[in-house]
XYZ file of C-alpha atoms in Angstrom:
722
model
C 0.004 0.042 0.102
C 1.511 3.385 -1.085
C 2.047 6.089 1.610
C -1.096 8.246 2.157
C -3.224 5.441 0.616
C -6.303 4.478 2.759
C -7.791 1.031 3.156
C -11.128 2.541 3.575
C -12.937 4.216 0.718
C -15.015 7.242 2.129
C -17.313 6.917 -0.925
C -18.367 3.447 0.255
C -19.335 4.520 3.837
C -23.024 5.309 4.914
C -23.330 8.921 6.151
C -25.991 7.964 8.710
C -24.395 4.881 10.596
C -20.756 4.747 9.107
C -21.378 1.116 7.948
C -19.921 -0.085 4.600
C -22.033 0.293 1.449
C -22.441 -2.268 -1.308
C -22.351 0.551 -4.024
C -21.272 4.294 -3.922
C -23.959 6.423 -2.268
C -26.381 3.441 -2.267
C -29.017 2.402 0.312
C -27.168 1.222 3.371
C -27.741 -2.534 3.962
C -27.682 -1.903 7.831
C -29.750 1.137 8.527
C -31.621 1.427 5.168
C -30.415 5.172 4.679
C -30.338 6.223 1.050
C -26.956 8.071 0.832
C -27.783 9.709 -2.396
C -30.063 12.039 -0.443
C -27.428 12.620 2.580
C -27.239 16.200 3.096
C -26.596 18.240 6.249
C -28.186 21.842 6.777
C -26.297 24.774 5.124
C -24.753 25.966 8.513
C -23.253 22.468 9.012
C -20.394 20.474 7.510
C -21.159 18.666 4.246
C -21.717 14.844 4.697
C -18.446 13.168 3.195
C -16.011 16.033 4.457
C -12.826 14.933 5.903
C -11.308 16.733 8.980
C -7.600 16.617 10.130
C -6.835 14.164 7.305
C -8.478 11.244 9.199
C -12.029 11.949 10.235
C -15.061 11.363 7.811
C -17.920 13.537 8.563
C -21.427 12.059 8.419
C -24.749 13.230 9.257
C -25.571 15.534 12.217
C -26.360 13.917 15.440
C -27.564 17.054 17.307
C -26.935 20.740 17.544
C -27.176 22.973 20.326
C -26.554 26.719 21.197
C -22.678 26.162 21.222
C -21.925 23.263 18.846
C -22.780 20.769 16.235
C -22.136 17.076 16.713
C -21.517 14.766 13.839
C -21.270 11.077 13.373
C -17.832 10.344 12.007
C -15.277 7.622 11.129
C -11.792 7.435 12.016
C -10.432 6.236 8.407
C -7.076 5.100 10.016
C -8.702 2.913 12.684
C -12.128 2.085 10.963
C -13.664 3.204 14.193
C -16.947 5.009 14.508
C -16.551 8.281 16.493
C -18.562 11.485 17.503
C -17.053 14.633 16.403
C -18.287 17.914 18.170
C -17.427 21.247 16.504
C -17.529 24.478 18.256
C -20.133 26.544 16.461
C -21.769 29.187 18.851
C -25.043 30.025 17.151
C -25.628 33.992 16.644
C -21.648 34.533 16.834
C -20.571 32.831 13.525
C -21.300 31.946 10.210
C -20.380 29.334 7.612
C -18.129 30.507 4.674
C -20.364 30.360 1.855
C -17.487 29.736 -0.465
C -15.610 26.997 1.260
C -18.819 25.445 2.998
C -16.080 24.586 5.844
C -14.616 27.471 7.466
C -16.367 29.029 10.387
C -16.258 32.701 10.291
C -16.872 34.757 13.648
C -19.045 37.840 13.278
C -17.266 41.122 14.133
C -16.943 42.940 17.217
C -18.167 41.604 20.641
C -19.363 38.461 19.146
C -15.762 37.633 17.819
C -14.267 38.064 21.425
C -17.043 35.762 22.704
C -16.189 33.272 20.017
C -12.634 33.106 20.701
C -12.949 32.853 24.509
C -15.468 30.190 24.144
C -13.184 28.314 21.890
C -10.397 28.224 24.601
C -13.032 26.926 27.019
C -14.192 24.233 24.440
C -10.700 22.985 24.059
C -10.174 23.128 27.914
C -13.171 20.934 28.278
C -11.413 18.420 26.039
C -8.420 18.375 27.997
C -10.305 17.960 31.249
C -12.585 15.218 29.933
C -9.851 13.297 28.431
C -8.568 12.504 32.132
C -11.627 10.472 32.444
C -11.164 7.840 29.606
C -11.636 5.000 32.152
C -14.623 6.598 33.835
C -17.548 4.293 32.661
C -20.277 6.874 32.941
C -18.478 9.767 31.010
C -17.975 9.752 27.376
C -14.408 9.268 26.327
C -12.494 11.995 24.677
C -10.093 10.701 21.966
C -8.491 13.990 21.171
C -9.130 17.519 19.712
C -7.749 19.579 16.926
C -8.168 23.078 15.364
C -9.416 23.531 11.753
C -11.691 25.522 9.675
C -10.890 28.502 12.034
C -12.646 26.718 14.959
C -11.939 23.493 17.242
C -13.181 20.038 17.245
C -13.434 17.287 19.894
C -13.335 13.732 18.882
C -15.164 11.450 21.315
C -16.151 7.793 21.639
C -19.377 7.049 19.704
C -21.837 5.774 22.315
C -24.607 3.638 21.107
C -27.748 3.143 23.121
C -30.883 4.692 24.204
C -31.420 7.923 25.940
C -33.523 7.861 29.175
C -35.855 10.100 27.658
C -36.620 7.767 24.853
C -36.595 4.718 27.327
C -39.308 6.470 29.597
C -41.466 7.348 26.564
C -41.440 3.710 25.574
C -43.055 2.724 28.896
C -45.586 5.248 29.110
C -43.599 8.216 30.384
C -42.215 7.021 33.702
C -39.929 4.377 35.020
C -39.762 2.402 38.159
C -37.690 4.151 40.952
C -35.402 1.235 41.283
C -34.497 1.270 37.678
C -33.990 4.953 37.678
C -31.601 4.948 40.522
C -29.792 2.181 39.252
C -28.844 4.490 36.330
C -28.328 7.574 38.452
C -26.138 6.403 41.135
C -23.148 5.532 38.858
C -23.538 9.007 37.341
C -23.365 10.457 40.845
C -19.856 8.698 41.436
C -18.622 9.718 38.089
C -19.687 13.431 38.563
C -18.133 13.749 41.748
C -14.784 12.868 40.281
C -15.283 15.241 37.208
C -16.328 18.087 39.635
C -12.997 17.469 41.543
C -11.138 18.075 38.400
C -13.046 21.688 38.170
C -15.755 20.686 35.298
C -19.490 21.072 35.560
C -21.935 19.766 33.128
C -24.612 22.327 33.413
C -27.119 20.569 31.271
C -27.981 17.233 32.691
C -31.433 15.905 31.698
C -32.875 12.573 30.504
C -31.997 13.241 26.864
C -28.316 13.657 27.738
C -28.079 10.400 29.357
C -27.645 7.221 27.142
C -28.198 3.647 28.406
C -25.544 1.404 26.594
C -26.602 -2.137 25.706
C -24.662 -3.376 28.687
C -26.997 -1.180 30.934
C -24.241 1.275 31.933
C -25.434 5.017 31.783
C -23.248 7.404 30.040
C -23.476 11.275 30.441
C -23.197 13.050 27.186
C -22.548 16.871 26.212
C -20.494 18.526 28.975
C -20.631 22.276 28.384
C -17.724 24.306 29.754
C -17.957 26.716 26.950
C -21.466 27.623 28.136
C -20.062 29.494 31.058
C -18.948 32.569 29.027
C -21.457 35.232 28.301
C -21.306 37.773 25.386
C -19.464 40.250 27.757
C -17.022 37.694 28.793
C -18.697 37.197 32.277
C -19.811 33.939 33.698
C -23.272 33.481 32.531
C -25.669 30.511 31.804
C -28.733 32.225 30.859
C -28.445 30.798 27.404
C -30.120 27.495 26.342
C -31.160 26.544 29.850
C -33.610 23.544 30.101
C -36.670 24.680 31.934
C -37.356 22.368 34.920
C -33.952 20.978 35.036
C -31.884 24.283 35.518
C -31.603 25.743 38.953
C -32.312 29.381 39.507
C -28.581 30.383 39.413
C -28.339 29.334 35.921
C -30.883 32.042 34.947
C -28.735 34.797 36.614
C -25.836 36.603 34.634
C -23.789 36.323 37.632
C -25.350 33.280 39.547
C -22.693 31.216 41.368
C -22.577 27.763 40.180
C -20.747 24.687 41.416
C -21.567 20.944 41.957
C -24.849 22.047 43.649
C -26.043 23.194 40.119
C -25.528 19.601 38.707
C -27.045 18.272 41.886
C -30.344 19.984 41.004
C -30.440 18.988 37.466
C -29.911 15.344 38.361
C -32.488 15.552 41.007
C -34.821 16.964 38.517
C -34.082 14.100 36.103
C -34.968 11.585 38.794
C -38.276 13.517 39.366
C -39.078 13.683 35.658
C -38.397 9.842 35.122
C -40.233 8.661 38.032
C -43.239 11.030 37.808
C -43.609 11.697 34.045
C -43.618 15.499 34.697
C -40.964 17.981 34.908
C -40.447 19.819 38.102
C -41.709 23.333 38.138
C -39.437 26.026 36.665
C -36.985 27.454 39.149
C -37.674 30.969 38.775
C -41.325 30.231 39.414
C -40.497 28.490 42.448
C -38.491 31.311 43.674
C -41.587 33.646 43.873
C -44.055 30.875 44.717
C -45.517 29.948 48.263
C -46.602 26.673 46.946
C -44.006 23.924 47.663
C -42.943 21.478 44.977
C -45.352 18.510 44.814
C -43.399 15.320 46.426
C -42.708 12.791 43.546
C -44.676 9.848 45.240
C -47.772 12.172 45.190
C -47.486 12.173 41.463
C -47.100 8.422 41.111
C -43.453 7.761 41.851
C -42.435 4.745 43.825
C -39.488 6.184 45.690
C -38.795 5.224 49.394
C -39.349 8.005 52.003
C -35.516 8.324 52.190
C -35.141 8.442 48.498
C -37.890 11.005 48.103
C -36.371 13.228 50.824
C -32.972 13.128 48.940
C -34.686 14.175 45.640
C -36.638 17.031 47.200
C -33.401 18.180 49.136
C -31.466 18.093 45.826
C -34.302 20.340 44.441
C -34.040 22.910 46.947
C -34.551 26.223 44.970
C -31.852 28.196 46.781
C -28.342 26.841 46.580
C -27.664 27.359 50.214
C -30.419 25.022 50.982
C -29.521 22.438 48.506
C -27.262 19.518 48.711
C -23.802 20.747 47.916
C -21.993 17.841 46.390
C -22.536 14.668 44.339
C -21.076 12.425 47.229
C -23.629 13.777 49.599
C -26.385 13.435 47.092
C -25.410 9.735 46.532
C -25.160 9.150 50.210
C -28.701 10.457 50.924
C -30.196 8.495 47.980
C -28.621 5.419 49.514
C -30.168 5.977 53.171
C -32.893 3.581 54.429
C -34.328 6.020 56.698
C -35.086 9.850 56.447
C -32.343 11.988 57.278
C -33.556 15.248 58.933
C -32.187 18.148 56.782
C -30.216 20.493 59.075
C -30.953 24.087 58.821
C -27.539 25.865 60.129
C -26.548 29.580 59.135
C -26.758 29.533 55.320
C -23.328 30.406 53.933
C -23.052 31.834 50.490
C -22.142 29.074 47.928
C -18.447 29.342 46.832
C -18.465 30.297 43.206
C -17.156 28.168 40.313
C -13.906 30.426 40.292
C -12.744 28.083 43.075
C -12.691 25.319 40.473
C -11.183 27.334 37.571
C -8.259 28.038 39.848
C -7.781 24.300 40.288
C -7.764 23.848 36.492
C -4.991 26.307 36.184
C -3.030 25.106 39.228
C -3.598 21.590 38.923
C -4.244 21.378 42.528
C -7.164 19.290 43.881
C -9.892 21.587 45.059
C -11.885 21.286 48.273
C -15.597 20.363 48.357
C -17.366 23.701 48.753
C -20.656 23.609 49.244
C -45.005 30.526 16.920
C -46.772 31.358 17.550
C -49.076 28.578 18.717
C -46.866 28.127 21.662
C -47.158 31.872 22.506
C -51.135 31.513 22.187
C -50.963 28.748 24.545
C -48.666 30.310 27.009
C -50.580 33.573 27.106
C -54.073 31.904 26.811
C -56.615 33.090 24.265
C -56.072 36.814 25.584
C -52.907 36.595 23.633
C -54.735 35.783 20.458
C -56.477 39.237 20.209
C -53.134 40.917 20.803
C -51.310 39.051 18.293
C -54.003 39.651 15.687
C -53.996 43.356 16.506
C -50.177 43.453 15.973
C -49.270 40.855 13.420
C -52.124 41.654 11.049
C -50.687 45.113 10.386
C -48.498 45.430 7.462
C -44.727 45.651 8.369
C -43.389 49.161 9.248
C -40.578 50.504 6.985
C -37.152 50.706 8.349
C -37.466 54.296 8.701
C -40.903 54.181 10.344
C -41.017 54.711 14.104
C -43.883 52.527 14.535
C -42.341 49.116 14.768
C -44.748 47.485 17.173
C -45.518 44.467 15.241
C -41.922 43.888 14.313
C -40.826 44.195 18.178
C -43.528 41.548 18.735
C -41.614 38.973 16.985
C -37.952 40.307 17.555
C -38.471 40.160 21.461
C -39.034 36.461 21.197
C -35.949 35.887 19.119
C -33.785 37.537 21.660
C -35.318 36.872 24.996
C -33.564 34.226 27.017
C -36.060 33.535 29.805
C -39.042 35.577 29.213
C -41.182 33.016 27.502
C -40.642 29.876 29.920
C -41.446 26.309 28.842
C -44.303 24.584 30.754
C -44.028 22.098 33.448
C -47.358 20.796 34.086
C -49.263 22.336 31.415
C -48.543 23.450 27.837
C -47.393 27.000 28.442
C -44.367 26.447 26.211
C -41.844 28.521 24.284
C -40.397 26.804 21.251
C -38.366 29.010 18.923
C -40.380 30.841 16.731
C -38.802 29.255 13.693
C -37.545 26.058 12.583
C -33.805 26.538 11.552
C -32.513 27.905 9.420
C -34.056 31.361 9.793
C -36.036 32.751 6.797
C -34.516 35.164 4.263
C -35.074 38.738 4.237
C -37.154 38.555 1.200
C -39.625 36.235 3.012
C -39.581 38.436 6.171
C -42.850 39.594 7.688
C -45.002 37.133 5.837
C -42.869 34.202 6.893
C -43.449 35.181 10.553
C -46.948 35.853 10.395
C -47.650 32.737 8.553
C -46.565 30.638 11.583
C -48.947 32.512 13.781
C -52.255 31.196 12.671
C -51.753 27.345 12.819
C -54.909 25.922 14.288
C -57.298 29.081 14.097
C -59.245 27.467 11.532
C -60.020 23.560 10.664
C -61.979 21.804 8.082
C -62.979 18.427 7.005
C -65.303 16.786 4.407
C -68.417 18.902 5.178
C -67.546 21.342 7.690
C -65.305 24.380 8.639
C -64.883 25.774 11.809
C -63.104 28.933 13.404
C -61.540 29.643 16.739
C -62.833 32.892 18.323
C -60.940 35.073 20.513
C -62.609 33.977 23.754
C -61.569 30.208 23.107
C -64.883 29.175 21.939
C -65.390 27.546 18.543
C -68.024 28.458 15.703
C -68.709 25.549 13.176
C -70.023 26.237 9.735
C -71.940 23.364 8.481
C -71.353 20.407 10.647
C -74.474 18.606 10.853
C -73.647 16.118 8.241
C -70.462 15.369 10.031
C -71.903 15.643 13.285
C -69.727 18.489 14.424
C -70.948 20.079 17.667
C -68.388 22.049 19.560
C -71.106 24.221 21.138
C -70.004 23.504 24.721
C -66.122 23.971 24.149
C -64.193 26.665 26.057
C -60.646 27.693 26.659
C -59.516 26.369 23.089
C -56.238 27.397 21.589
C -55.809 25.239 18.639
C -58.174 23.331 15.972
C -57.498 20.554 13.736
C -59.794 18.868 11.390
C -59.983 16.047 8.922
C -62.924 13.987 7.354
C -65.665 14.073 9.737
C -63.645 14.842 12.987
C -62.644 18.059 14.538
C -60.260 18.124 17.492
C -59.426 21.043 19.867
C -56.576 21.631 22.325
C -57.578 23.361 25.602
C -55.249 25.734 27.302
C -54.769 23.298 30.097
C -53.068 20.769 27.618
C -56.189 18.445 27.380
C -57.907 17.433 24.242
C -61.610 17.288 23.149
C -63.094 15.677 19.842
C -66.402 15.974 18.068
C -67.794 14.234 14.981
C -68.970 10.873 13.497
C -65.314 9.737 13.114
C -64.680 9.991 16.809
C -66.125 6.334 16.952
C -62.773 5.177 15.578
C -60.912 6.636 18.492
C -60.249 5.506 21.910
C -62.222 8.097 23.961
C -60.708 7.031 27.419
C -57.233 7.370 26.087
C -57.735 10.711 24.928
C -59.407 11.694 28.186
C -56.144 10.753 29.875
C -53.933 12.864 27.661
C -52.144 16.035 29.454
C -49.510 18.469 28.693
C -50.336 18.347 25.047
C -49.104 21.148 22.929
C -50.485 20.338 19.417
C -53.206 18.053 18.043
C -53.471 16.703 14.580
C -56.576 14.980 13.021
C -55.747 12.380 10.213
C -57.793 9.616 8.438
C -59.849 7.730 11.395
C -57.060 8.806 13.763
C -55.611 11.652 16.173
C -52.311 12.564 17.089
C -51.158 14.580 19.938
C -47.759 16.256 20.687
C -46.555 16.411 24.184
C -44.457 19.482 25.713
C -41.458 17.392 25.871
C -41.521 16.233 22.137
C -42.928 12.906 22.142
C -46.229 11.992 20.188
C -49.303 10.108 21.271
C -51.671 8.124 18.895
C -55.144 6.610 18.784
C -56.927 5.413 15.690
C -58.445 2.734 13.630
C -60.374 1.469 16.574
C -62.765 -1.503 15.664
C -62.512 -0.726 12.034
C -60.552 -3.592 10.663
C -58.696 -1.182 8.373
C -55.141 -1.389 7.785
C -53.136 0.937 9.872
C -49.857 1.107 7.491
C -47.696 1.450 10.557
C -48.975 5.003 11.395
C -49.107 4.084 15.133
C -45.299 3.754 15.004
C -45.033 7.567 15.503
C -45.316 6.943 19.404
C -41.518 6.163 18.976
C -40.785 9.507 17.902
C -39.036 12.012 20.173
C -37.665 15.577 19.952
C -40.588 16.564 17.679
C -41.200 20.164 16.965
C -44.437 19.925 14.871
C -46.783 17.173 13.713
C -48.182 17.110 10.092
C -51.578 15.279 9.812
C -52.034 12.941 6.816
C -54.354 10.256 5.112
C -52.330 7.197 5.253
C -48.919 8.380 6.300
C -47.796 10.874 9.038
C -44.832 13.413 8.950
C -43.061 15.201 11.690
C -40.462 18.072 11.842
C -37.923 17.516 14.612
C -36.269 20.353 16.646
C -33.094 20.054 14.598
C -34.895 20.723 11.237
C -34.906 17.138 10.179
C -38.046 14.914 9.520
C -39.533 11.501 10.219
C -42.495 9.782 8.466
C -44.407 6.589 9.018
C -47.352 4.912 7.207
C -47.930 3.867 3.655
C -44.887 4.189 1.663
C -45.650 2.526 -1.609
C -44.360 5.426 -3.662
C -41.609 6.610 -1.187
C -43.896 9.235 0.310
C -42.047 8.526 3.665
C -38.730 8.922 2.227
C -37.742 12.056 4.170
C -34.669 11.281 6.036
C -32.202 13.042 3.899
C -33.748 16.578 4.408
C -32.536 19.108 6.734
C -33.380 22.892 7.499
C -37.135 22.057 7.102
C -39.456 24.804 8.239
C -42.970 23.272 7.339
C -44.567 20.500 5.436
C -47.754 19.040 4.349
C -49.009 15.515 3.315
C -51.168 14.900 0.270
C -52.386 12.014 -1.632
C -49.456 9.580 -1.341
C -46.836 12.326 -1.336
C -45.172 14.833 0.957
C -44.324 18.382 0.358
C -41.265 19.740 2.159
C -40.908 23.453 2.674
C -37.339 25.064 2.922
C -36.358 28.500 4.261
C -35.559 29.836 0.970
C -39.124 29.208 -0.075
C -38.620 26.378 -2.330
C -40.325 22.782 -2.104
C -39.143 19.419 -2.412
C -42.026 16.752 -3.130
C -41.445 13.030 -2.205
C -43.741 10.277 -3.423
C -46.494 10.844 -5.922
C -48.555 8.059 -7.462
C -49.105 8.313 -11.252
C -52.557 6.981 -10.685
C -53.541 9.915 -8.589
C -51.558 12.625 -10.336
C -53.748 15.697 -10.973
C -50.917 17.977 -11.408
C -50.320 18.560 -7.827
C -46.562 17.641 -8.090
C -46.255 20.686 -10.060
C -45.834 22.398 -6.613
C -42.060 21.358 -6.657
C -41.511 24.197 -9.047
C -42.853 26.787 -6.824
C -40.859 29.731 -5.269
C -41.064 32.365 -2.367
C -43.407 29.916 -0.509
C -43.960 30.645 3.096
C -46.679 28.060 4.070
C -48.050 24.932 2.438
C -51.408 22.973 2.905
C -52.918 19.975 1.182
C -56.583 18.653 0.633
C -57.647 15.710 -1.232
C -55.679 15.718 -4.536
C -54.945 19.445 -4.386
C -52.204 21.507 -2.869
C -52.031 25.225 -1.960
C -48.990 27.574 -1.068
C -48.938 31.010 0.496
C -46.474 33.243 -1.146
C -44.412 35.900 0.531
C -46.255 38.540 -1.382
C -49.447 37.516 0.182
C -50.895 35.716 -2.751
C -51.886 32.067 -2.979
C -51.002 29.495 -5.791
C -52.628 26.076 -6.200
C -51.929 22.737 -7.981
C -53.887 19.485 -8.567
C -57.538 18.502 -8.954
C -60.046 21.459 -9.623
C -63.310 19.360 -9.874
C -64.846 21.295 -6.774
C -63.196 24.637 -7.662
C -60.467 24.186 -4.986
C -57.914 25.794 -7.069
C -59.841 29.099 -7.475
C -57.570 31.201 -5.380
C -55.772 33.421 -7.792
C -57.977 36.501 -6.653
C -57.049 36.308 -3.067
C -54.621 38.937 -1.967
C -52.936 40.131 1.364
C -53.398 36.732 2.775
C -51.373 35.920 5.928
C -52.611 32.176 6.471
C -54.033 29.289 4.460
C -55.983 26.080 5.400
C -57.258 23.049 3.429
C -60.321 20.905 3.987
C -60.961 17.803 1.776
C -62.424 19.817 -1.217
C -61.959 23.431 0.033
C -59.255 25.783 0.238
C -59.418 28.672 2.891
C -57.456 31.634 3.722
C -57.309 34.505 6.265
C -56.313 37.947 4.978
C -54.538 40.910 6.678
C -57.870 42.412 7.791
C -58.968 39.257 9.523
C -61.552 38.234 6.669
C -61.950 34.693 5.941
C -62.116 33.028 2.482
C -63.345 29.714 1.156
C -63.671 28.122 -2.444
C -66.883 27.050 -3.763
C -67.681 23.556 -2.537
C -70.623 23.570 -0.005
C -71.669 20.007 0.662
C -72.442 20.565 4.312
C -72.358 24.271 4.639
C -68.504 24.672 5.087
C -68.400 27.553 2.486
C -70.557 29.643 4.629
C -67.445 30.752 6.548
C -66.501 32.672 3.430
C -66.743 36.357 3.914
C -66.821 36.306 7.697
C -64.266 37.821 9.975
C -62.247 36.444 12.997
C -62.736 39.916 14.790
């Protein structure tokens, strides 16, 4: 073999699992991934890139506020690895010419980037000391390239505790949970001694390997530097798992910070709900509910240890992992002493240990916005967002501020704990272009304000009630509904999401659902009605499903959606279901006879719609990709693949409509019932689709419908949401 020649051909490696392919860019025989469609988002390294002359870069495993983690392959050792790239969002961009170099933005952001990069490398050097620690992911090395830094880590295969709990109905037995947590306590105690905190412990950062050993991922030393160079952790905190000191610019952190998060993890895994947000607890007189009251099966001593670890003030909290492990192992309840409360020692104590090498001591969009603000927010959003955007020179920028505040606020829109008062990001990365601007943002506001099926339409009023148009033919009777914040409809079924996170349904197709199951759903943030089925998205990104009860119909595997996690948005469908995940990728299940579920290779997705055996995928640049498409049912709807400047997409039966950034609407597909007659609609801010009708909302709050009126659904035409 010549010098420099490799035994491994990168072109024959699967970008999804790093297994050997049978042909270049073919379908992987191990994981089934179609490598011809392998593509990362524009701000990420391209699949097939090679770093440091050694590491082949594959698909993205995850992206957070400070870094991107890729699956990779050491081409010299033929070893699968994980490679973490330092990429602090908002402070850098990817060079558009090379598609590799990371370029810091000027001024203060450049300083932040450089300091953070130093901490990122320091993290690698510290973690490398714990290669033999079984519960800490091993670090194999680090290097600088492309203007940034990279950490090479062991690739850990297994299941996250978040996913494991979801498989068993949302919670796990206490004995099983503590069997995983206790080894983490021991490993974290040693890591803390070396001067490193994790700062982001939660069920989705703990993987259980096939041998049953827990491994903690994603240490975040770089998170401790703020834009001004001060110690700050108000960025990307996980509500419910972050203690109050992580919300404060100068909050003093130490091992007690990780104790809180680990106690919160136990609470979540044993009860099925997150602890209340720490900031809310600071100002509340109501104590946190003991986990056993919420269905956990901890012993009294274990429950006391969890509550001690969750003390909202650091001075009242367990101060070290050794102490936490000790209290979790007690057989009787240990009284918590309340001596004078010294101020916790800051983490600078640990940083000094890093520098000196000395062992330290042990010192102590807007649907979510509508939900979080209730229906009162609906009127405010409509008043502000329906106005045309102000010019750059105009001093009246109220509507613009209403959106930009959400983009920059760090903690002003907290996620829910026990009800869906959530705050997901207003857009799914990547950000829309300036050309899309205002209409892109407004197009996200109105999801769920109108719903329609075969013979009815319904609109959500500003007081949380629902007005149906038609409905008798489909038995749609939402007359007694109240506090509704989102609607979804299909066929002869209408579903409503209440502000308390519960779900109600009406219609003749309700007979195909498990009503008892729906009655038990809580903490729901989105509902979607499909063919003889109902889906619900939980506040922590899981999916619930009921459908085809007593029908004898083929399910096509749609119920497999309950295995999904980290979901951002559900897309209803006829015989297949699609989801957009928080990282902008997609998942799909159901009928796949013409590859309509083949969505794995897409990234940076902002919206999608499912039509008759096809899937429409909307990107931030306003273009569409279409998968599937059965020639037997082709009425021209696949022509939507040629559309541009699209900011929203909706499908009915054999037709598709798109909202353009200039407020006009385009349509493709069948026009037997006049469902494509939308060309005269102007100044539109939202679109909807029923079985044979297209609907729209304009900037003045007026509603439009195409002509079909089998049950009175067109009567909504000409009405107003005001």
